[in-house]
mmCIF file of C-alpha atoms in Angstrom:
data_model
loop_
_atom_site.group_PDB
_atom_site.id
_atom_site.type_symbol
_atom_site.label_atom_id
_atom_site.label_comp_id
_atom_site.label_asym_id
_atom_site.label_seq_id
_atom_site.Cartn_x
_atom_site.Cartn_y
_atom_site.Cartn_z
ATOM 1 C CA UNK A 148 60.746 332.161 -9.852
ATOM 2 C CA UNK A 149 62.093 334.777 -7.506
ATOM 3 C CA UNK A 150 60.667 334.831 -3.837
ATOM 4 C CA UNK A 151 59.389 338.417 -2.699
ATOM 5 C CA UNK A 152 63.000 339.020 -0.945
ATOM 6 C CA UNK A 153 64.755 338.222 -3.288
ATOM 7 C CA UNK A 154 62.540 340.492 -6.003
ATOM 8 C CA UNK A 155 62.830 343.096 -3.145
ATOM 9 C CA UNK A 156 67.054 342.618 -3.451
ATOM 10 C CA UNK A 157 67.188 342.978 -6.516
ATOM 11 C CA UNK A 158 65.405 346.610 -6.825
ATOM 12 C CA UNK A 159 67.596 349.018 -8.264
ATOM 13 C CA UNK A 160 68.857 351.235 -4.939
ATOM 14 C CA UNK A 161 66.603 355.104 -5.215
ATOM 15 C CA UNK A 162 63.331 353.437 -6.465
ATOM 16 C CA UNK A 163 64.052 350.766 -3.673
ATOM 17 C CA UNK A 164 65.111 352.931 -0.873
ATOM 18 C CA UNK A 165 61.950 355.659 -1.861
ATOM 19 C CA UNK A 166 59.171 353.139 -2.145
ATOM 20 C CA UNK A 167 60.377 351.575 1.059
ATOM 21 C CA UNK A 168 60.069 354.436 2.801
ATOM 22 C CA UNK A 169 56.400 355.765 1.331
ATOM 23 C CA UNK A 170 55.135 352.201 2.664
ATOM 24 C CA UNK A 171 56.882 352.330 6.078
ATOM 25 C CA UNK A 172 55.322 356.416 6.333
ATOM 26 C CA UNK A 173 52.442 355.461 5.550
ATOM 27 C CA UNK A 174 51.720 352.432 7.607
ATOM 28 C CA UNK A 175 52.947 354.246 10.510
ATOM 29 C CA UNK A 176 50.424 357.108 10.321
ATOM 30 C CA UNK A 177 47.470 354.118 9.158
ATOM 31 C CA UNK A 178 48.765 352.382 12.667
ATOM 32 C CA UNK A 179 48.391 355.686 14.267
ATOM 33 C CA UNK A 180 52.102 355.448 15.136
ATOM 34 C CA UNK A 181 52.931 359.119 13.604
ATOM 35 C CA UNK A 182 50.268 361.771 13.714
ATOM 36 C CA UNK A 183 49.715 363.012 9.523
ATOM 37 C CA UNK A 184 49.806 366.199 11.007
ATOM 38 C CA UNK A 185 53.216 366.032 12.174
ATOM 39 C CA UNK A 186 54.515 365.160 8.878
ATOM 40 C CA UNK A 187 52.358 367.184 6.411
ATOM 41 C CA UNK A 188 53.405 370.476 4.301
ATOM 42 C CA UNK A 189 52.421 373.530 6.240
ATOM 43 C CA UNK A 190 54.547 376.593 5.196
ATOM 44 C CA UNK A 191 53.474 379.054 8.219
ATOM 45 C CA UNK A 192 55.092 375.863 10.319
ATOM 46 C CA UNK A 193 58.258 375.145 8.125
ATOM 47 C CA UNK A 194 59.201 379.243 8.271
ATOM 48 C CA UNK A 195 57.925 379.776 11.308
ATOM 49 C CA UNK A 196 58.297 377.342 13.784
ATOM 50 C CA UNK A 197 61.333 376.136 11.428
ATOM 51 C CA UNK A 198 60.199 372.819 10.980
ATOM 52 C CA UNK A 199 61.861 372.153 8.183
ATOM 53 C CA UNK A 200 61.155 368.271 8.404
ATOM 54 C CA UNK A 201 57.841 369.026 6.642
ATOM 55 C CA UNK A 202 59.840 369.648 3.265
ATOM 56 C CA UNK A 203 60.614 366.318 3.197
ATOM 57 C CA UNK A 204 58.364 363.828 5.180
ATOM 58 C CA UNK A 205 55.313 365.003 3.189
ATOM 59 C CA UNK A 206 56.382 363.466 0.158
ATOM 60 C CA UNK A 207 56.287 360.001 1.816
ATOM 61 C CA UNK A 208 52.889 359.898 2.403
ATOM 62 C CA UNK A 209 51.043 358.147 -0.368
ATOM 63 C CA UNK A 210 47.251 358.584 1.208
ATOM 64 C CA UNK A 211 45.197 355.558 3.260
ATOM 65 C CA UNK A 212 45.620 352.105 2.612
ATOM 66 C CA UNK A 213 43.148 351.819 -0.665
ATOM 67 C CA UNK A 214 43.682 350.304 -4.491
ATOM 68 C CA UNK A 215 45.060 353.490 -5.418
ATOM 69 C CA UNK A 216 47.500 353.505 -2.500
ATOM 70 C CA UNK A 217 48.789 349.910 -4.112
ATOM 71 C CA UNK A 218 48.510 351.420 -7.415
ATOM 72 C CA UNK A 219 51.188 354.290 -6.173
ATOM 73 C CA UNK A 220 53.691 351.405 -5.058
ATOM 74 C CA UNK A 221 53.460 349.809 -7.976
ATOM 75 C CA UNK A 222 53.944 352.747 -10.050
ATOM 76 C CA UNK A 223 57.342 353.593 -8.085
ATOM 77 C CA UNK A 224 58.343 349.677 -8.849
ATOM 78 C CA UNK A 225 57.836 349.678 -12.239
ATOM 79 C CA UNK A 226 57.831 353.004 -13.737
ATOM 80 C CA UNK A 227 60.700 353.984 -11.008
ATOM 81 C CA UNK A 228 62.575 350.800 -11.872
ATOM 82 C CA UNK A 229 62.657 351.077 -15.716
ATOM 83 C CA UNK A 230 64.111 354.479 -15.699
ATOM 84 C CA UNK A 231 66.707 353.182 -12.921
ATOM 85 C CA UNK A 232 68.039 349.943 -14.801
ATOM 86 C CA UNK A 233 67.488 352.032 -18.065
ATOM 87 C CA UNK A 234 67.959 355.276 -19.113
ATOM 88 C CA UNK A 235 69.772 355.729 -15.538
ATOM 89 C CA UNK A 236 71.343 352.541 -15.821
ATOM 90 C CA UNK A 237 74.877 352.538 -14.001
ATOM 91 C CA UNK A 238 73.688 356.464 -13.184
ATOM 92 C CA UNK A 239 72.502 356.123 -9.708
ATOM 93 C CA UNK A 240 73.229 359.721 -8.910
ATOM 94 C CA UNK A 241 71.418 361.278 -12.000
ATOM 95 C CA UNK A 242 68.355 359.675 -10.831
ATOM 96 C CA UNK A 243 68.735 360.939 -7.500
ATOM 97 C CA UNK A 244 69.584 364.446 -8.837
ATOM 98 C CA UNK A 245 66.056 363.724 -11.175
ATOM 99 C CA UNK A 246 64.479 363.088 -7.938
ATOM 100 C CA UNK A 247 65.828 365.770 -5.752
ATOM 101 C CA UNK A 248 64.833 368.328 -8.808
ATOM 102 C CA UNK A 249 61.711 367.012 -8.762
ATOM 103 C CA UNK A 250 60.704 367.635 -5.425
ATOM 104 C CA UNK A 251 62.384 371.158 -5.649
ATOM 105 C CA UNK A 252 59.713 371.777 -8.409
ATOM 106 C CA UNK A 253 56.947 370.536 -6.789
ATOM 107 C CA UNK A 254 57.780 372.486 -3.198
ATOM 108 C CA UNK A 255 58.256 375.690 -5.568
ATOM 109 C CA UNK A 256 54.734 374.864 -6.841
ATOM 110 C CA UNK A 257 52.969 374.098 -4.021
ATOM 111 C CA UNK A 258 53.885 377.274 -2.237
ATOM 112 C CA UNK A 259 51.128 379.169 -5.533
ATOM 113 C CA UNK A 260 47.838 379.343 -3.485
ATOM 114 C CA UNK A 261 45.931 377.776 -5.873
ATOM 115 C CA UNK A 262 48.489 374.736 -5.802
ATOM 116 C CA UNK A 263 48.740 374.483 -1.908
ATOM 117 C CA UNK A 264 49.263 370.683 -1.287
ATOM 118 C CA UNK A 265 49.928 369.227 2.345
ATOM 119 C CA UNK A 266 51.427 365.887 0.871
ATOM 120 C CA UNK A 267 53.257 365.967 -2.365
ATOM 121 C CA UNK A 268 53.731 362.491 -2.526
ATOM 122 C CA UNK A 269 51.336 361.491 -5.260
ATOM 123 C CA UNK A 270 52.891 364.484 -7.271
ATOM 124 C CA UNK A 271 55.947 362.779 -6.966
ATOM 125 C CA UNK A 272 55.615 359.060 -7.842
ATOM 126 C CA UNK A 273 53.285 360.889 -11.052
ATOM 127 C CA UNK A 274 56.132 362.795 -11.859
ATOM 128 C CA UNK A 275 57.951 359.623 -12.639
ATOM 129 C CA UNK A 276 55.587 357.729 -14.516
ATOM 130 C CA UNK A 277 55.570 361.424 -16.780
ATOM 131 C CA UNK A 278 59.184 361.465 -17.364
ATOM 132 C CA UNK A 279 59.015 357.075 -17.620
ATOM 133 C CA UNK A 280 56.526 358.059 -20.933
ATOM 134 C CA UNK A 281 58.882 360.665 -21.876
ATOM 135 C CA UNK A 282 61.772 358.084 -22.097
ATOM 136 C CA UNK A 283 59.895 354.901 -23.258
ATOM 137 C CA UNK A 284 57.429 356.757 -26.029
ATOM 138 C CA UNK A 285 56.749 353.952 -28.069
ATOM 139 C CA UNK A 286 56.020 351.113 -25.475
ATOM 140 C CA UNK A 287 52.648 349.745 -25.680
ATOM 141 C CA UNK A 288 50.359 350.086 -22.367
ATOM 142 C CA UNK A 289 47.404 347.873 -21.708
ATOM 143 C CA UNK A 290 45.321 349.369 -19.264
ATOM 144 C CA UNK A 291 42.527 347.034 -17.606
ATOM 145 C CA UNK A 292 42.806 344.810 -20.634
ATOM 146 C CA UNK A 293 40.451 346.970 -22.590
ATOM 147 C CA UNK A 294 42.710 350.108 -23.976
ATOM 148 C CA UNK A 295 45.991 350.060 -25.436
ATOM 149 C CA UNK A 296 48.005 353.003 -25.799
ATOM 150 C CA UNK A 297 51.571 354.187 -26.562
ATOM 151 C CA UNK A 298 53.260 355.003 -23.358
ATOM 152 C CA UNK A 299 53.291 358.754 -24.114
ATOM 153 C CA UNK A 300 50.476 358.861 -23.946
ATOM 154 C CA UNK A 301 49.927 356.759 -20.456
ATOM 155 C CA UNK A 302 49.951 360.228 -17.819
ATOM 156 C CA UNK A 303 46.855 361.806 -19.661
ATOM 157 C CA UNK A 304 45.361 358.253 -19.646
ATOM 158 C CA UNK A 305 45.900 358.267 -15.820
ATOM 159 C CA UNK A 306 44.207 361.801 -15.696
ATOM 160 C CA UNK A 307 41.248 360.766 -17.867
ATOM 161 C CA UNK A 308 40.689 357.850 -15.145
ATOM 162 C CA UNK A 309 41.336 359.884 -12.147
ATOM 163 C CA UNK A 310 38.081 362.470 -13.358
ATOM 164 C CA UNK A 311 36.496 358.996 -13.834
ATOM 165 C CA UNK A 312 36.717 358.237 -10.355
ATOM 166 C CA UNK A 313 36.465 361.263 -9.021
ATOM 167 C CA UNK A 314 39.934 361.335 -7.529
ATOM 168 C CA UNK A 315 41.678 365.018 -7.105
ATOM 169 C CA UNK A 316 43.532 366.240 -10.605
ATOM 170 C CA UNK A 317 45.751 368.439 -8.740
ATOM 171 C CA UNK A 318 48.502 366.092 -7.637
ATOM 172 C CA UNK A 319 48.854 364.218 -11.105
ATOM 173 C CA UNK A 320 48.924 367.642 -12.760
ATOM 174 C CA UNK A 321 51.460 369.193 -10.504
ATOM 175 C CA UNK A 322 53.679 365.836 -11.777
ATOM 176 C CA UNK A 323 53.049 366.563 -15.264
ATOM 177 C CA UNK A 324 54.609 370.032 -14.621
ATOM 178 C CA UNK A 325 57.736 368.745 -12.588
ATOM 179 C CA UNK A 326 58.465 365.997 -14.887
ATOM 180 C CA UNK A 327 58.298 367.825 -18.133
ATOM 181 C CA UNK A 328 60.454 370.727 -16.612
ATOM 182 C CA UNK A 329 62.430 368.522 -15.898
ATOM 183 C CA UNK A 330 62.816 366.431 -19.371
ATOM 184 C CA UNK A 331 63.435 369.728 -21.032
ATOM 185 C CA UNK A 332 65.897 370.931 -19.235
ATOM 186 C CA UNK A 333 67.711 368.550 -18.700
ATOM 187 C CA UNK A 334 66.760 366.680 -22.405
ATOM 188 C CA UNK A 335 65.041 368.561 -25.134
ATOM 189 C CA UNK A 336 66.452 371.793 -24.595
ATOM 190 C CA UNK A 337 70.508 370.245 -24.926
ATOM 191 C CA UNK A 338 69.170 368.569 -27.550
ATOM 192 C CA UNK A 339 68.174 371.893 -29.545
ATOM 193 C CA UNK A 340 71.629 372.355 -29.218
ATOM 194 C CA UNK A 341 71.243 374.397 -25.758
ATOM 195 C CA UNK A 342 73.322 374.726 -22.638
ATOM 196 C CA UNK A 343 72.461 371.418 -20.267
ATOM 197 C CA UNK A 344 72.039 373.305 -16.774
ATOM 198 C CA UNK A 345 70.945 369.981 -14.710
ATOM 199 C CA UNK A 346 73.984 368.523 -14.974
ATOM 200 C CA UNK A 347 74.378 366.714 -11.792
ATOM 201 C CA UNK A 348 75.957 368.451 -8.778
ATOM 202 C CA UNK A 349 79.075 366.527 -7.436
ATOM 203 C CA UNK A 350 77.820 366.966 -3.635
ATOM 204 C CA UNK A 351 74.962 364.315 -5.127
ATOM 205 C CA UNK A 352 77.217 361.956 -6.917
ATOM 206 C CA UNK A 353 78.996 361.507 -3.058
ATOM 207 C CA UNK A 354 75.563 361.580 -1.638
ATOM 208 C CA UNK A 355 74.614 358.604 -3.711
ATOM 209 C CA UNK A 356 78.097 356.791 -3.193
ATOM 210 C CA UNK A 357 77.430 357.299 0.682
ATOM 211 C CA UNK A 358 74.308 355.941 0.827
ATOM 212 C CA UNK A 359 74.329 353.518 -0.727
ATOM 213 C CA UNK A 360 78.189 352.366 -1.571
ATOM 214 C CA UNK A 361 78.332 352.766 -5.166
ATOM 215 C CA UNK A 362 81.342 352.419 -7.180
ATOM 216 C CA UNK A 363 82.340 355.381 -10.245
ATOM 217 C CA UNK A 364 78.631 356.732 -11.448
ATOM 218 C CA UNK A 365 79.243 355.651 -15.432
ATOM 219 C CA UNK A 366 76.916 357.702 -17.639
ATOM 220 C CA UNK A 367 77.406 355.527 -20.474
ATOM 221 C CA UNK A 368 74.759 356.056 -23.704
ATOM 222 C CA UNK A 369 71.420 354.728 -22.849
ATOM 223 C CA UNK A 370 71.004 352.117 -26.058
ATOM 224 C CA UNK A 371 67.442 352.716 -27.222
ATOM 225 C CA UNK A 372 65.770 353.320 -30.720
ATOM 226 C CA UNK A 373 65.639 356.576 -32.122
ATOM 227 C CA UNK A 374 62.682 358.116 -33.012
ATOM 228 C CA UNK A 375 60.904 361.235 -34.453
ATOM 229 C CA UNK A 376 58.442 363.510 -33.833
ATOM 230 C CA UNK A 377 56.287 363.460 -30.444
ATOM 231 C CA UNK A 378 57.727 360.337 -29.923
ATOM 232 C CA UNK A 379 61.187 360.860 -29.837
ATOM 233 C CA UNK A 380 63.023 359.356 -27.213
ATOM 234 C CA UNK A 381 65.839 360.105 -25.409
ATOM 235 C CA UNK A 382 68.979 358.509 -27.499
ATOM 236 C CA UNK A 383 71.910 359.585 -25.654
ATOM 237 C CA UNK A 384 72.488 360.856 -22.422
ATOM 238 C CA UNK A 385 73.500 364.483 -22.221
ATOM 239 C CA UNK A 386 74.208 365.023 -18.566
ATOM 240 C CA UNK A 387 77.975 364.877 -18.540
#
């Protein structure tokens, strides 16, 4: 049995280095050690008093200490995780890339009126678990021991819950967008044969070997079980 630091070790290094950080933010601002304020997505203060810090910090925040917040960490350490040490597997950089697009998205969304968001970090950590079904259709999910499910199915399970508990729709739909813009791009659309325009930028491959002192980013075929219909799977990797 591993002990927690070795469990924590052994996280793949995005998924690792992103949760990490969503805890640490948001401890700090329960602690009252950074004002929420300060860190929050306010577009009249990113353009005009150029604090451009906001683009990023806000998607750190994962909302007060609650069961959901938990439920957001342990979404980035499983869902996160999977797609890391599989589809992405020896592809650190790709999942950056997915993760830099990602955010892109949701900032591009957020900035619709109707869409306005001061923390996109929720969006984020949902678009994950979107693309995660995407990838893994056919898995089985138990959820509370009382409903099983294929895994494609596991975002609009999520959704269903959320309007039971009367938590806001907004951020997990604004991750259903990203995430499928993203998996057709960069996926179903090169699979129809078309041109594959998220192909990952060099300056991120030497990002990711910066930060975190990888060796060659391999983007070898991700070995899983082909499938048809709503349920098809990702095969191959495209993004070479």
């Amino acid at each position: 049995m591993a002990t927690p630091g070795e469990f924590y070790r052994s996280l793949p290094p995005v998924s690792k280095a992103y949760g990490t950080i969503c805890l640490l933010t948001t401890t700090a601002v329960q602690l009252g050690l950074i004002d929420l304020d300060y860190i929050v997505l306010i577009p009249n203060r990113v353009f005009r008093n150029f604090q451009i810090w906001r683009l990023i910090t806000n998607f750190f925040f994962l909302g007060n200490f609650s069961i959901n917040f938990g439920i957001r960490l342990l979404m980035i350490a499983r869902y996160g995780v999977q797609l890391e040490r599989g589809p992405f597997d020896r592809r650190t950089a790709d999942f950056l890339w997915m993760m830099l697009f990602g955010s892109f998205s949701l900032l591009i969304l957020s900035l619709i009126p109707p869409l306005n968001s001061l923390c996109l970090g929720i969006s984020s950590v949902f678009m994950l678990v979107y693309v995660w079904s995407r990838e893994f259709p056919n898995a089985q999910i138990n959820i509370y021991g009382l409903v099983q499910l294929r895994a494609f199915y596991l975002p609009w399970a999520i959704l269903v819950l959320d309007v039971i508990f009367g938590s806001p729709l907004l951020p997990d739909l604004m991750g259903i967008v990203a995430g499928h813009l993203y998996y057709f791009l960069a996926v179903l659309h090169p699979l129809a044969g078309g041109r594959n325009i998220l192909k990952t930028p060099v300056w991120v491959h030497k990002l990711a070997r910066s930060l975190w002192v990888l060796g060659p980013q391999v983007n070898a075929p991700a070995e899983q079980s082909p499938t048809t219909g709503a349920f098809r799977g990702r095969s191959y990797r495209l993004n070479r």
